[in-house]
Amino acid sequence: MSGTNSAARMISQGPAVVLVAPQLGENIGFAARAMLNCGLGDLRLVRPRCGWPSPEAEATSAGALARMEPPQVFDTTAEAVADLRHIFATTARRRDMEHLVMTPAAAGRELCKAYAAGEPSGLLFGAERAGLENDDVALADGVVTIPANPAFSSLNLGQAVLIMAYEWLRAHDRTPTMVRSHTGEAPATKGEVAALMRHLEQELDRAAFFKVPENRPAMVRALRTLLTRSAPTSQEVRTLHGVLTAISGRRLGGLPRGRRRSQGREREPQASD
Amino acid sequence: MSGTNSAARMISQGPAVVLVAPQLGENIGFAARAMLNCGLGDLRLVRPRCGWPSPEAEATSAGALARMEPPQVFDTTAEAVADLRHIFATTARRRDMEHLVMTPAAAGRELCKAYAAGEPSGLLFGAERAGLENDDVALADGVVTIPANPAFSSLNLGQAVLIMAYEWLRAHDRTPTMVRSHTGEAPATKGEVAALMRHLEQELDRAAFFKVPENRPAMVRALRTLLTRSAPTSQEVRTLHGVLTAISGRRLGGLPRGRRRSQGREREPQASD
């Protein structure tokens, strides 16, 4: 994946990511990279067991750590979240606790709402193996369980941070879900599409393609539907005229150039249909 | 993150993941891990430049490669996708091509529909630096652009596979977006909550908390709203009675144990309110 544009506006607001007692610098780096990919810049570390700063973290962050504010380091989770107004804790284990359990998507929407209200929020992640302590979970307004294959649910810390950061970005993202990208060429006019269909029908008639005349309307309709569904541009319609001309060995509206079976059997198509 | 349950049903159907000319075995391993986390098991490699099999891939897959069918290796992308009926290509770059551009979420829904229809589908990923060739993109029914921070949009191949595999899982996931987890304790009855409020009001009256009598109803209502919003269990209501009793130094309905300011000023609360 490429596409980094250093001149583009850096998005780096949004929820803090709090890693509690992370073991491996590599994972902190992966987490930082995932954060910055999704526009998050506030990384907080509680008792990092790999020591801090960490050359391994720098390496796997792919430049993200160098471009973010330096992570703050805390002795306790409570200190790390003291200024936040909303906290969601990610956890894979069921806890024997009374709390709100939410999907990553729901958490993304809640974080988005908090952001819109100007209320600082944060996401808590536990250590690679042990996860969060119940005392950390009790600090959170909600617990997020990332869906996973029950037979292979072990998510890497960096992956878990990516999923949550992605849901934050996704909740904000206003990209249309599906659009046609284009080369600048306008979609063909309906008249251009109709003329192409007439060209095609003419060649098919000349090639005696319609062996059962009663089937002709349905077959033509099926071809027209296929062509319309492809939503060609004007340029593509011209290309298809060229393809038909090349295959049939004959110019549209011009003189036959061989292979013609029955001279004058049909008139050239009219502009009105 | 923990929680792998080997006895649970392995989900391993769904779209194929096709990595075209991947450079690093590590990234193939991360991709395999992300796939299996999200229930995907059909990994296909086109001309892997790291060679195959790859010890680095085995290492970073965290056991995923050993639990999936061995990846198939192909010489061309066209061969790798020949049996598929729907292909979506992930790409960060804008192409000067006419195609459908979709979000990962939209692609997840399309893959889900294809799966429900029994139509095999696949996701194409290009090499780490170069991405997909235009000739590979032209094989795809749609192009997926993963949203990212424009100032830091470079996604690792394993991360890109995770996002797409996660969207596949997410499109299938029927987990309620937000639920209350619980310890098995039933939510308190409304009568239990009302009795707790009476206990609290009684202690506040005895402590002369309501200095401006006109404000009492609004203050009581605010406290009742807070208590109700916390949706306590019966056990939690009992705990809160204990907290009130301990702080006031007095048993509910019992004799004063000191600190009582005005003997007999109020009757004990009645069961009906």
Coordinates of C-alpha atoms in Angstrom, one line a residue:
Chain A
M1 CA 0.0 0.0 0.0
S2 CA 1.4 3.4 -0.9
G3 CA 0.0 6.8 -1.0
T4 CA 1.5 8.8 1.9
N5 CA 1.3 12.5 1.1
S6 CA 3.4 14.5 3.6
A7 CA 1.9 17.7 2.5
A8 CA -1.7 16.6 3.3
R9 CA -3.3 17.8 6.5
M10 CA -2.2 15.6 9.5
I11 CA -5.2 14.3 11.4
S12 CA -4.1 13.6 14.9
Q13 CA -6.9 14.3 17.3
G14 CA -9.3 11.8 18.7
P15 CA -9.1 9.3 21.4
A16 CA -6.0 8.5 23.4
V17 CA -4.6 4.9 23.1
V18 CA -3.5 3.6 26.4
L19 CA -1.3 0.5 26.4
V20 CA -1.1 -1.1 29.9
A21 CA 2.1 -2.9 30.6
P22 CA 3.0 -3.8 27.0
Q23 CA 5.7 -6.4 26.8
L24 CA 7.2 -5.9 23.3
G25 CA 8.5 -2.7 21.8
E26 CA 7.6 -4.1 18.4
N27 CA 4.0 -4.2 19.3
I28 CA 4.1 -0.6 20.6
G29 CA 5.6 0.4 17.2
F30 CA 2.9 -1.5 15.3
A31 CA 0.3 0.2 17.5
A32 CA 1.7 3.6 16.8
R33 CA 1.7 2.9 13.0
A34 CA -1.9 1.8 13.1
M35 CA -2.8 4.8 15.2
L36 CA -1.3 7.4 12.8
N37 CA -2.7 5.5 9.8
C38 CA -6.1 6.2 11.3
G39 CA -5.4 9.7 12.4
L40 CA -4.7 9.1 16.1
G41 CA -1.7 10.7 17.8
D42 CA -2.1 10.4 21.6
L43 CA -0.3 7.3 22.7
R44 CA 0.1 6.6 26.4
L45 CA 2.1 3.9 28.0
V46 CA 1.5 2.4 31.5
R47 CA 4.6 0.7 32.9
P48 CA 6.0 -0.5 29.5
R49 CA 7.9 -3.7 30.3
C50 CA 10.2 -3.3 27.3
G51 CA 11.5 0.0 28.7
W52 CA 11.0 3.3 27.0
P53 CA 12.1 4.7 24.6
S54 CA 12.4 1.4 22.6
P55 CA 14.4 1.0 19.4
E56 CA 12.2 -1.9 18.4
A57 CA 9.2 0.3 18.7
E58 CA 10.8 3.0 16.5
A59 CA 11.6 0.4 13.9
T60 CA 8.1 -1.2 13.6
S61 CA 6.3 2.2 13.8
A62 CA 7.6 2.9 10.2
G63 CA 8.1 6.5 11.1
A64 CA 4.9 7.0 13.0
L65 CA 6.5 7.5 16.4
A66 CA 8.8 10.2 15.0
R67 CA 5.8 12.1 13.6
M68 CA 3.6 11.9 16.7
E69 CA 3.9 13.7 20.0
P70 CA 6.2 11.6 22.2
P71 CA 4.1 9.0 24.1
Q72 CA 3.5 9.9 27.8
V73 CA 4.6 7.2 30.3
F74 CA 2.6 6.6 33.5
D75 CA 2.9 4.4 36.6
T76 CA -0.8 3.6 36.9
T77 CA -3.7 3.2 34.5
A78 CA -5.7 5.6 36.7
E79 CA -3.1 8.4 36.2
A80 CA -3.0 7.7 32.4
V81 CA -6.8 8.2 32.1
A82 CA -7.3 11.0 34.7
D83 CA -8.0 13.7 32.1
L84 CA -10.4 11.6 30.0
R85 CA -14.1 11.6 30.1
H86 CA -14.9 8.4 28.3
I87 CA -12.9 5.2 28.4
F88 CA -13.5 1.9 26.5
A89 CA -11.5 -1.1 27.4
T90 CA -10.8 -3.9 24.9
T91 CA -10.9 -7.3 26.2
A92 CA -11.3 -10.8 24.8
R93 CA -12.2 -12.5 28.0
R94 CA -15.6 -12.5 29.6
R95 CA -15.4 -10.8 33.0
D96 CA -17.5 -11.6 35.9
M97 CA -18.4 -7.9 36.1
E98 CA -21.4 -5.8 35.4
H99 CA -20.7 -3.6 32.5
L100 CA -21.7 -2.5 29.0
V101 CA -20.2 -4.8 26.4
M102 CA -20.0 -3.3 22.9
T103 CA -18.8 -4.1 19.4
P104 CA -15.8 -2.1 18.0
A105 CA -18.3 -0.4 15.7
A106 CA -20.4 0.8 18.6
A107 CA -17.3 2.0 20.4
G108 CA -16.2 3.9 17.3
R109 CA -19.6 5.7 17.2
E110 CA -19.4 6.5 20.9
L111 CA -15.8 7.9 20.5
C112 CA -17.1 9.9 17.5
K113 CA -19.9 11.4 19.6
A114 CA -17.5 12.2 22.4
Y115 CA -15.1 13.9 20.0
A116 CA -18.0 15.9 18.5
A117 CA -18.9 17.0 22.1
G118 CA -15.3 18.1 22.8
E119 CA -15.0 15.4 25.5
P120 CA -11.6 13.6 25.6
S121 CA -11.8 9.9 25.4
G122 CA -9.5 6.9 25.4
L123 CA -9.1 3.2 24.5
L124 CA -7.5 0.8 27.0
F125 CA -5.5 -2.2 25.8
G126 CA -3.9 -4.8 28.1
A127 CA -0.6 -6.6 27.8
E128 CA 0.0 -9.1 25.0
R129 CA -0.7 -12.3 27.0
A130 CA -2.6 -11.3 30.2
G131 CA -4.9 -8.6 28.8
L132 CA -6.3 -6.0 31.2
E133 CA -6.6 -6.5 35.0
N134 CA -10.2 -6.3 36.3
D135 CA -9.2 -3.2 38.2
D136 CA -8.3 -1.5 34.9
V137 CA -11.6 -2.7 33.3
A138 CA -13.5 -1.2 36.2
L139 CA -12.2 2.3 35.1
A140 CA -13.9 1.9 31.7
D141 CA -17.4 3.1 30.7
G142 CA -17.7 0.1 28.4
V143 CA -15.9 -3.0 27.3
V144 CA -15.2 -3.7 23.7
T145 CA -15.0 -7.3 22.4
I146 CA -13.4 -7.6 19.0
P147 CA -15.2 -10.3 17.0
A148 CA -13.0 -13.1 15.9
N149 CA -12.9 -16.7 14.8
P150 CA -13.7 -18.7 18.0
A151 CA -11.1 -21.3 17.0
F152 CA -8.3 -18.7 16.4
S153 CA -9.2 -15.5 18.3
S154 CA -5.7 -14.5 19.5
L155 CA -5.2 -11.0 18.1
N156 CA -1.8 -9.3 18.2
L157 CA -1.8 -6.1 20.2
G158 CA -1.0 -4.0 17.1
Q159 CA -3.9 -5.7 15.3
A160 CA -6.3 -4.9 18.1
V161 CA -5.2 -1.3 18.1
L162 CA -5.6 -1.2 14.3
I163 CA -9.2 -2.5 14.5
M164 CA -10.2 0.0 17.1
A165 CA -8.4 2.9 15.4
Y166 CA -10.0 1.9 12.1
E167 CA -13.4 1.9 13.7
W168 CA -12.8 5.4 14.9
L169 CA -11.8 6.5 11.4
R170 CA -14.7 4.5 9.9
A171 CA -17.2 6.2 12.2
H172 CA -15.9 9.6 10.9
D173 CA -15.4 8.6 7.3
R174 CA -17.9 10.1 4.9
T175 CA -16.6 8.4 1.8
P176 CA -19.5 7.2 -0.3
T177 CA -19.7 3.4 0.1
M178 CA -19.5 2.8 -3.7
V179 CA -18.8 5.2 -6.5
R180 CA -17.7 4.9 -10.1
S181 CA -14.2 6.3 -10.5
H182 CA -13.6 7.7 -13.9
T183 CA -11.0 8.9 -16.3
G184 CA -12.8 12.2 -16.9
E185 CA -14.8 10.7 -19.8
A186 CA -18.5 11.4 -19.5
P187 CA -21.0 8.5 -19.4
A188 CA -22.3 7.9 -22.9
T189 CA -25.6 9.5 -23.8
K190 CA -28.5 7.1 -24.2
G191 CA -28.5 8.0 -27.9
E192 CA -24.9 6.8 -28.2
V193 CA -25.8 3.6 -26.4
A194 CA -28.8 3.1 -28.7
A195 CA -26.7 3.7 -31.8
L196 CA -24.2 1.1 -30.6
M197 CA -27.0 -1.4 -30.1
R198 CA -28.3 -0.8 -33.6
H199 CA -24.8 -1.3 -35.0
L200 CA -24.6 -4.6 -33.0
E201 CA -28.1 -5.7 -34.2
Q202 CA -27.3 -4.9 -37.8
E203 CA -24.1 -7.0 -37.6
L204 CA -25.9 -9.9 -35.9
D205 CA -28.7 -9.8 -38.5
R206 CA -26.1 -9.9 -41.3
A207 CA -24.4 -12.8 -39.6
A208 CA -27.8 -14.6 -39.3
F209 CA -27.2 -14.8 -35.6
F210 CA -31.0 -14.9 -34.8
K211 CA -31.8 -18.4 -35.9
V212 CA -35.3 -18.4 -34.3
P213 CA -36.9 -15.0 -35.2
E214 CA -39.3 -15.2 -32.3
N215 CA -36.4 -15.2 -29.9
R216 CA -34.9 -12.0 -31.4
P217 CA -36.6 -9.4 -29.1
A218 CA -35.7 -11.2 -25.9
M219 CA -32.1 -11.7 -27.1
V220 CA -31.7 -8.1 -28.1
R221 CA -33.2 -7.0 -24.8
A222 CA -30.7 -9.2 -22.9
L223 CA -27.7 -7.7 -24.8
R224 CA -29.1 -4.2 -24.3
T225 CA -29.4 -4.8 -20.6
L226 CA -25.8 -6.1 -20.4
L227 CA -24.5 -3.1 -22.3
T228 CA -26.5 -0.6 -20.2
R229 CA -25.4 -2.3 -16.9
S230 CA -21.8 -1.7 -17.9
A231 CA -22.5 2.0 -18.0
P232 CA -20.0 2.8 -20.8
T233 CA -18.5 6.2 -21.4
S234 CA -18.7 7.9 -24.8
Q235 CA -15.2 6.8 -25.4
E236 CA -15.9 3.2 -24.6
V237 CA -18.9 3.3 -26.9
R238 CA -16.6 4.5 -29.7
T239 CA -14.2 1.7 -28.9
L240 CA -17.0 -0.9 -29.1
H241 CA -18.1 0.5 -32.5
G242 CA -14.5 0.0 -33.5
V243 CA -14.5 -3.6 -32.1
L244 CA -17.7 -4.4 -34.1
T245 CA -16.3 -2.9 -37.2
A246 CA -13.0 -4.8 -36.9
I247 CA -14.7 -8.1 -36.3
S248 CA -17.3 -7.8 -39.0
G249 CA -14.8 -6.4 -41.4
R250 CA -17.2 -3.6 -42.4
R251 CA -17.6 0.1 -41.5
L252 CA -20.8 1.3 -39.9
G253 CA -23.0 2.8 -42.7
G254 CA -20.2 2.3 -45.2
L255 CA -19.7 -0.2 -48.0
P256 CA -19.2 -3.8 -47.3
R257 CA -15.6 -5.1 -47.2
G258 CA -16.2 -8.8 -47.8
R259 CA -17.9 -11.6 -45.9
R260 CA -21.3 -10.0 -46.6
R261 CA -23.8 -12.7 -47.1
S262 CA -26.9 -11.0 -48.6
Q263 CA -26.3 -7.7 -50.4
G264 CA -28.9 -5.1 -49.6
R265 CA -30.9 -7.3 -47.3
E266 CA -31.2 -4.6 -44.7
R267 CA -31.1 -0.8 -44.6
E268 CA -28.6 1.0 -42.5
P269 CA -30.1 1.9 -39.1
Q270 CA -31.8 5.2 -38.7
A271 CA -31.0 7.8 -36.1
S272 CA -34.5 7.5 -34.6
D273 CA -35.5 4.1 -33.4
Chain B
M1 CA -5.6 -10.6 23.5
S2 CA -6.3 -14.1 24.5
G3 CA -9.3 -16.3 24.1
T4 CA -8.4 -18.9 21.5
N5 CA -10.6 -21.9 22.0
S6 CA -9.4 -24.9 20.0
A7 CA -12.5 -26.9 20.6
A8 CA -14.7 -24.2 19.0
R9 CA -15.9 -24.6 15.5
M10 CA -13.3 -23.4 13.0
I11 CA -14.8 -20.9 10.5
S12 CA -12.7 -21.1 7.4
Q13 CA -14.9 -20.5 4.4
G14 CA -15.4 -17.2 2.7
P15 CA -13.4 -15.2 0.2
A16 CA -9.9 -16.2 -1.0
V17 CA -7.1 -13.8 -0.2
V18 CA -4.8 -13.5 -3.2
L19 CA -1.4 -11.9 -2.5
V20 CA 0.3 -10.8 -5.8
A21 CA 4.1 -10.8 -5.7
P22 CA 4.5 -10.3 -2.0
Q23 CA 8.1 -9.5 -1.0
L24 CA 8.4 -10.4 2.6
G25 CA 7.5 -13.8 4.2
E26 CA 6.8 -11.9 7.5
N27 CA 3.9 -10.1 5.8
I28 CA 2.5 -13.3 4.4
G29 CA 2.5 -14.7 7.9
F30 CA 0.8 -11.6 9.3
A31 CA -1.8 -11.9 6.5
A32 CA -2.4 -15.5 7.3
R33 CA -2.9 -14.7 11.0
A34 CA -5.3 -11.9 10.2
M35 CA -7.2 -14.2 7.9
L36 CA -7.7 -17.0 10.3
N37 CA -8.6 -14.5 13.1
C38 CA -11.5 -13.5 10.9
G39 CA -12.4 -17.0 9.7
L40 CA -10.7 -17.0 6.3
G41 CA -8.7 -20.0 5.2
D42 CA -8.1 -19.8 1.4
L43 CA -4.7 -18.0 0.9
R44 CA -3.3 -17.9 -2.6
L45 CA 0.1 -16.6 -3.6
V46 CA 1.1 -15.3 -7.0
R47 CA 4.9 -15.4 -7.6
P48 CA 5.9 -14.8 -3.9
R49 CA 9.3 -13.1 -4.2
C50 CA 10.3 -14.4 -0.7
G51 CA 10.1 -18.0 -2.0
W52 CA 7.7 -20.5 -0.7
P53 CA 7.4 -22.1 1.9
S54 CA 8.9 -19.3 4.0
P55 CA 10.1 -19.8 7.6
E56 CA 9.5 -16.1 8.3
A57 CA 5.9 -16.5 7.3
E58 CA 5.5 -19.5 9.5
A59 CA 6.9 -17.5 12.4
T60 CA 4.7 -14.4 12.1
S61 CA 1.5 -16.4 11.3
A62 CA 1.5 -17.4 15.0
G63 CA 0.3 -20.9 14.1
A64 CA -2.3 -19.8 11.5
L65 CA -0.4 -21.3 8.5
A66 CA -0.2 -24.6 10.2
R67 CA -3.9 -24.7 10.8
M68 CA -5.0 -23.6 7.3
E69 CA -5.0 -25.5 4.0
P70 CA -1.5 -25.0 2.5
P71 CA -1.6 -21.8 0.3
Q72 CA -1.7 -22.5 -3.4
V73 CA 1.0 -20.8 -5.5
F74 CA 0.4 -19.5 -9.0
D75 CA 2.4 -17.9 -11.8
T76 CA -0.2 -15.4 -12.8
T77 CA -3.1 -13.5 -11.1
A78 CA -5.5 -14.7 -13.8
E79 CA -4.8 -18.3 -12.9
A80 CA -5.1 -17.5 -9.2
V81 CA -8.6 -16.1 -9.7
A82 CA -9.9 -18.3 -12.5
D83 CA -12.5 -20.2 -10.3
L84 CA -13.8 -17.1 -8.6
R85 CA -17.0 -15.2 -9.5
H86 CA -16.4 -11.9 -7.7
I87 CA -13.1 -10.2 -7.2
F88 CA -12.3 -7.0 -5.3
A89 CA -8.9 -5.4 -5.6
T90 CA -7.4 -3.3 -2.8
T91 CA -5.5 -0.3 -3.9
A92 CA -4.4 3.0 -2.4
R93 CA -3.6 4.8 -5.6
R94 CA -6.1 6.4 -7.9
R95 CA -6.1 4.6 -11.2
D96 CA -6.9 6.3 -14.5
M97 CA -9.4 3.5 -15.1
E98 CA -13.2 3.2 -15.2
H99 CA -14.3 1.1 -12.3
L100 CA -16.4 0.8 -9.2
V101 CA -14.6 2.2 -6.1
M102 CA -15.9 1.0 -2.8
T103 CA -15.2 1.3 0.9
P104 CA -14.0 -1.8 2.8
A105 CA -17.4 -1.9 4.4
A106 CA -19.2 -2.1 1.0
A107 CA -16.8 -4.8 -0.1
G108 CA -17.5 -6.8 3.0
R109 CA -21.2 -6.6 2.3
E110 CA -20.7 -7.7 -1.3
L111 CA -18.5 -10.6 -0.2
C112 CA -21.2 -11.6 2.3
K113 CA -23.8 -11.5 -0.5
A114 CA -21.6 -13.6 -2.8
Y115 CA -21.1 -16.1 0.0
A116 CA -24.8 -16.3 0.8
A117 CA -25.4 -17.0 -2.9
G118 CA -22.7 -19.8 -2.9
E119 CA -20.5 -17.8 -5.4
P120 CA -16.8 -18.0 -4.7
S121 CA -15.1 -14.6 -4.3
G122 CA -11.7 -13.2 -3.6
L123 CA -9.7 -10.2 -2.5
L124 CA -6.6 -9.1 -4.4
F125 CA -3.6 -7.4 -2.6
G126 CA -0.6 -6.1 -4.4
A127 CA 3.1 -6.1 -3.4
E128 CA 4.2 -4.1 -0.4
R129 CA 5.6 -1.2 -2.3
A130 CA 4.3 -1.2 -5.8
G131 CA 0.7 -2.3 -5.1
L132 CA -1.3 -4.0 -7.9
E133 CA -0.5 -3.7 -11.6
N134 CA -3.3 -2.1 -13.6
D135 CA -3.6 -5.4 -15.5
D136 CA -4.5 -7.1 -12.2
V137 CA -6.9 -4.3 -11.2
A138 CA -8.7 -4.8 -14.6
L139 CA -9.6 -8.4 -13.4
A140 CA -11.5 -7.0 -10.5
D141 CA -15.2 -6.3 -10.3
G142 CA -14.5 -3.4 -7.9
V143 CA -11.6 -1.6 -6.3
V144 CA -11.5 -1.1 -2.6
T145 CA -9.8 1.9 -1.0
I146 CA -9.1 1.6 2.7
P147 CA -9.6 5.0 4.3
A148 CA -6.5 6.4 6.0
N149 CA -4.9 9.5 7.3
P150 CA -3.9 11.3 4.2
A151 CA -0.6 12.4 5.9
F152 CA 0.3 8.8 6.8
S153 CA -1.6 6.4 4.7
S154 CA 1.0 3.7 4.1
L155 CA -0.6 0.5 5.4
N156 CA 1.4 -2.7 5.9
L157 CA 0.2 -5.6 3.8
G158 CA -0.8 -7.6 6.9
Q159 CA -2.7 -4.6 8.1
A160 CA -4.6 -4.2 4.8
V161 CA -5.5 -7.9 4.9
L162 CA -6.7 -7.6 8.5
I163 CA -8.9 -4.6 7.6
M164 CA -10.5 -6.5 4.7
A165 CA -10.9 -9.8 6.6
Y166 CA -12.3 -7.9 9.5
E167 CA -14.9 -6.2 7.2
W168 CA -15.9 -9.7 6.0
L169 CA -16.3 -10.9 9.5
R170 CA -18.1 -7.7 10.5
A171 CA -20.6 -8.0 7.7
H172 CA -21.5 -11.5 9.0
D173 CA -21.3 -10.6 12.7
R174 CA -24.7 -10.6 14.4
T175 CA -23.4 -9.6 17.8
P176 CA -25.6 -6.9 19.4
T177 CA -23.8 -3.6 19.1
M178 CA -24.2 -2.9 22.9
V179 CA -25.3 -5.2 25.7
R180 CA -25.0 -5.3 29.4
S181 CA -22.8 -8.2 30.5
H182 CA -23.7 -9.5 33.9
T183 CA -22.7 -11.7 36.7
G184 CA -25.9 -13.6 36.7
E185 CA -27.4 -11.2 39.2
A186 CA -30.9 -10.0 38.2
P187 CA -31.5 -6.3 37.7
A188 CA -33.0 -4.8 40.9
T189 CA -36.8 -4.6 41.0
K190 CA -38.1 -1.1 40.9
G191 CA -39.3 -1.5 44.5
E192 CA -35.8 -2.3 45.6
V193 CA -34.5 0.8 43.9
A194 CA -37.3 2.9 45.5
A195 CA -36.5 1.5 48.9
L196 CA -32.8 2.4 48.4
M197 CA -33.8 6.0 47.5
R198 CA -36.0 6.2 50.6
H199 CA -33.0 5.1 52.7
L200 CA -30.8 7.7 51.0
E201 CA -33.4 10.5 51.4
Q202 CA -33.9 9.6 55.1
E203 CA -30.2 9.8 55.8
L204 CA -29.9 13.1 53.8
D205 CA -32.8 14.6 55.8
R206 CA -31.2 13.5 59.1
A207 CA -27.9 15.1 58.0
A208 CA -29.8 18.3 57.1
F209 CA -28.5 18.0 53.5
F210 CA -31.4 19.8 52.0
K211 CA -30.7 23.4 53.1
V212 CA -33.2 25.0 50.8
P213 CA -36.4 23.0 51.1
E214 CA -37.8 24.1 47.8
N215 CA -34.8 22.5 46.1
R216 CA -35.5 19.1 47.7
P217 CA -37.7 17.6 45.0
A218 CA -35.4 18.5 42.1
M219 CA -32.3 17.2 44.0
V220 CA -34.1 13.9 44.9
R221 CA -35.1 13.5 41.3
A222 CA -31.5 14.1 40.1
L223 CA -30.2 11.5 42.5
R224 CA -33.0 9.0 41.5
T225 CA -32.1 9.5 37.8
L226 CA -28.5 8.9 38.5
L227 CA -29.3 5.7 40.5
T228 CA -31.7 4.5 37.8
R229 CA -29.3 5.1 35.0
S230 CA -26.7 2.9 36.7
A231 CA -29.3 0.1 36.4
P232 CA -28.1 -1.7 39.6
T233 CA -28.6 -5.4 40.3
S234 CA -30.4 -6.6 43.5
Q235 CA -27.0 -7.3 44.9
E236 CA -25.7 -3.9 44.1
V237 CA -28.7 -2.3 45.8
R238 CA -28.0 -4.4 48.9
T239 CA -24.3 -3.2 48.8
L240 CA -25.5 0.4 48.5
H241 CA -27.8 0.0 51.6
G242 CA -24.7 -1.3 53.4
V243 CA -22.6 1.7 52.2
L244 CA -25.3 4.1 53.5
T245 CA -25.6 2.3 56.8
A246 CA -21.9 2.3 57.3
I247 CA -21.4 6.0 56.5
S248 CA -24.4 7.1 58.6
G249 CA -23.5 4.8 61.4
R250 CA -27.1 3.7 61.6
R251 CA -29.1 0.6 60.5
L252 CA -32.1 1.1 58.3
G253 CA -35.2 1.0 60.4
G254 CA -33.1 0.2 63.5
L255 CA -32.0 2.2 66.5
P256 CA -29.6 5.1 66.0
R257 CA -26.0 4.3 66.7
G258 CA -24.8 7.9 67.4
R259 CA -24.3 11.0 65.3
R260 CA -28.2 11.4 65.3
R261 CA -29.0 15.0 65.3
S262 CA -32.7 15.2 65.9
Q263 CA -34.3 12.3 67.7
G264 CA -37.6 11.2 66.2
R265 CA -37.8 14.0 63.6
E266 CA -38.7 11.5 60.9
R267 CA -40.5 8.2 60.8
E268 CA -38.7 5.3 59.3
P269 CA -39.7 5.0 55.6
Q270 CA -42.7 2.8 54.8
A271 CA -42.7 0.0 52.3
S272 CA -45.3 1.8 50.2
D273 CA -44.3 5.3 49.0

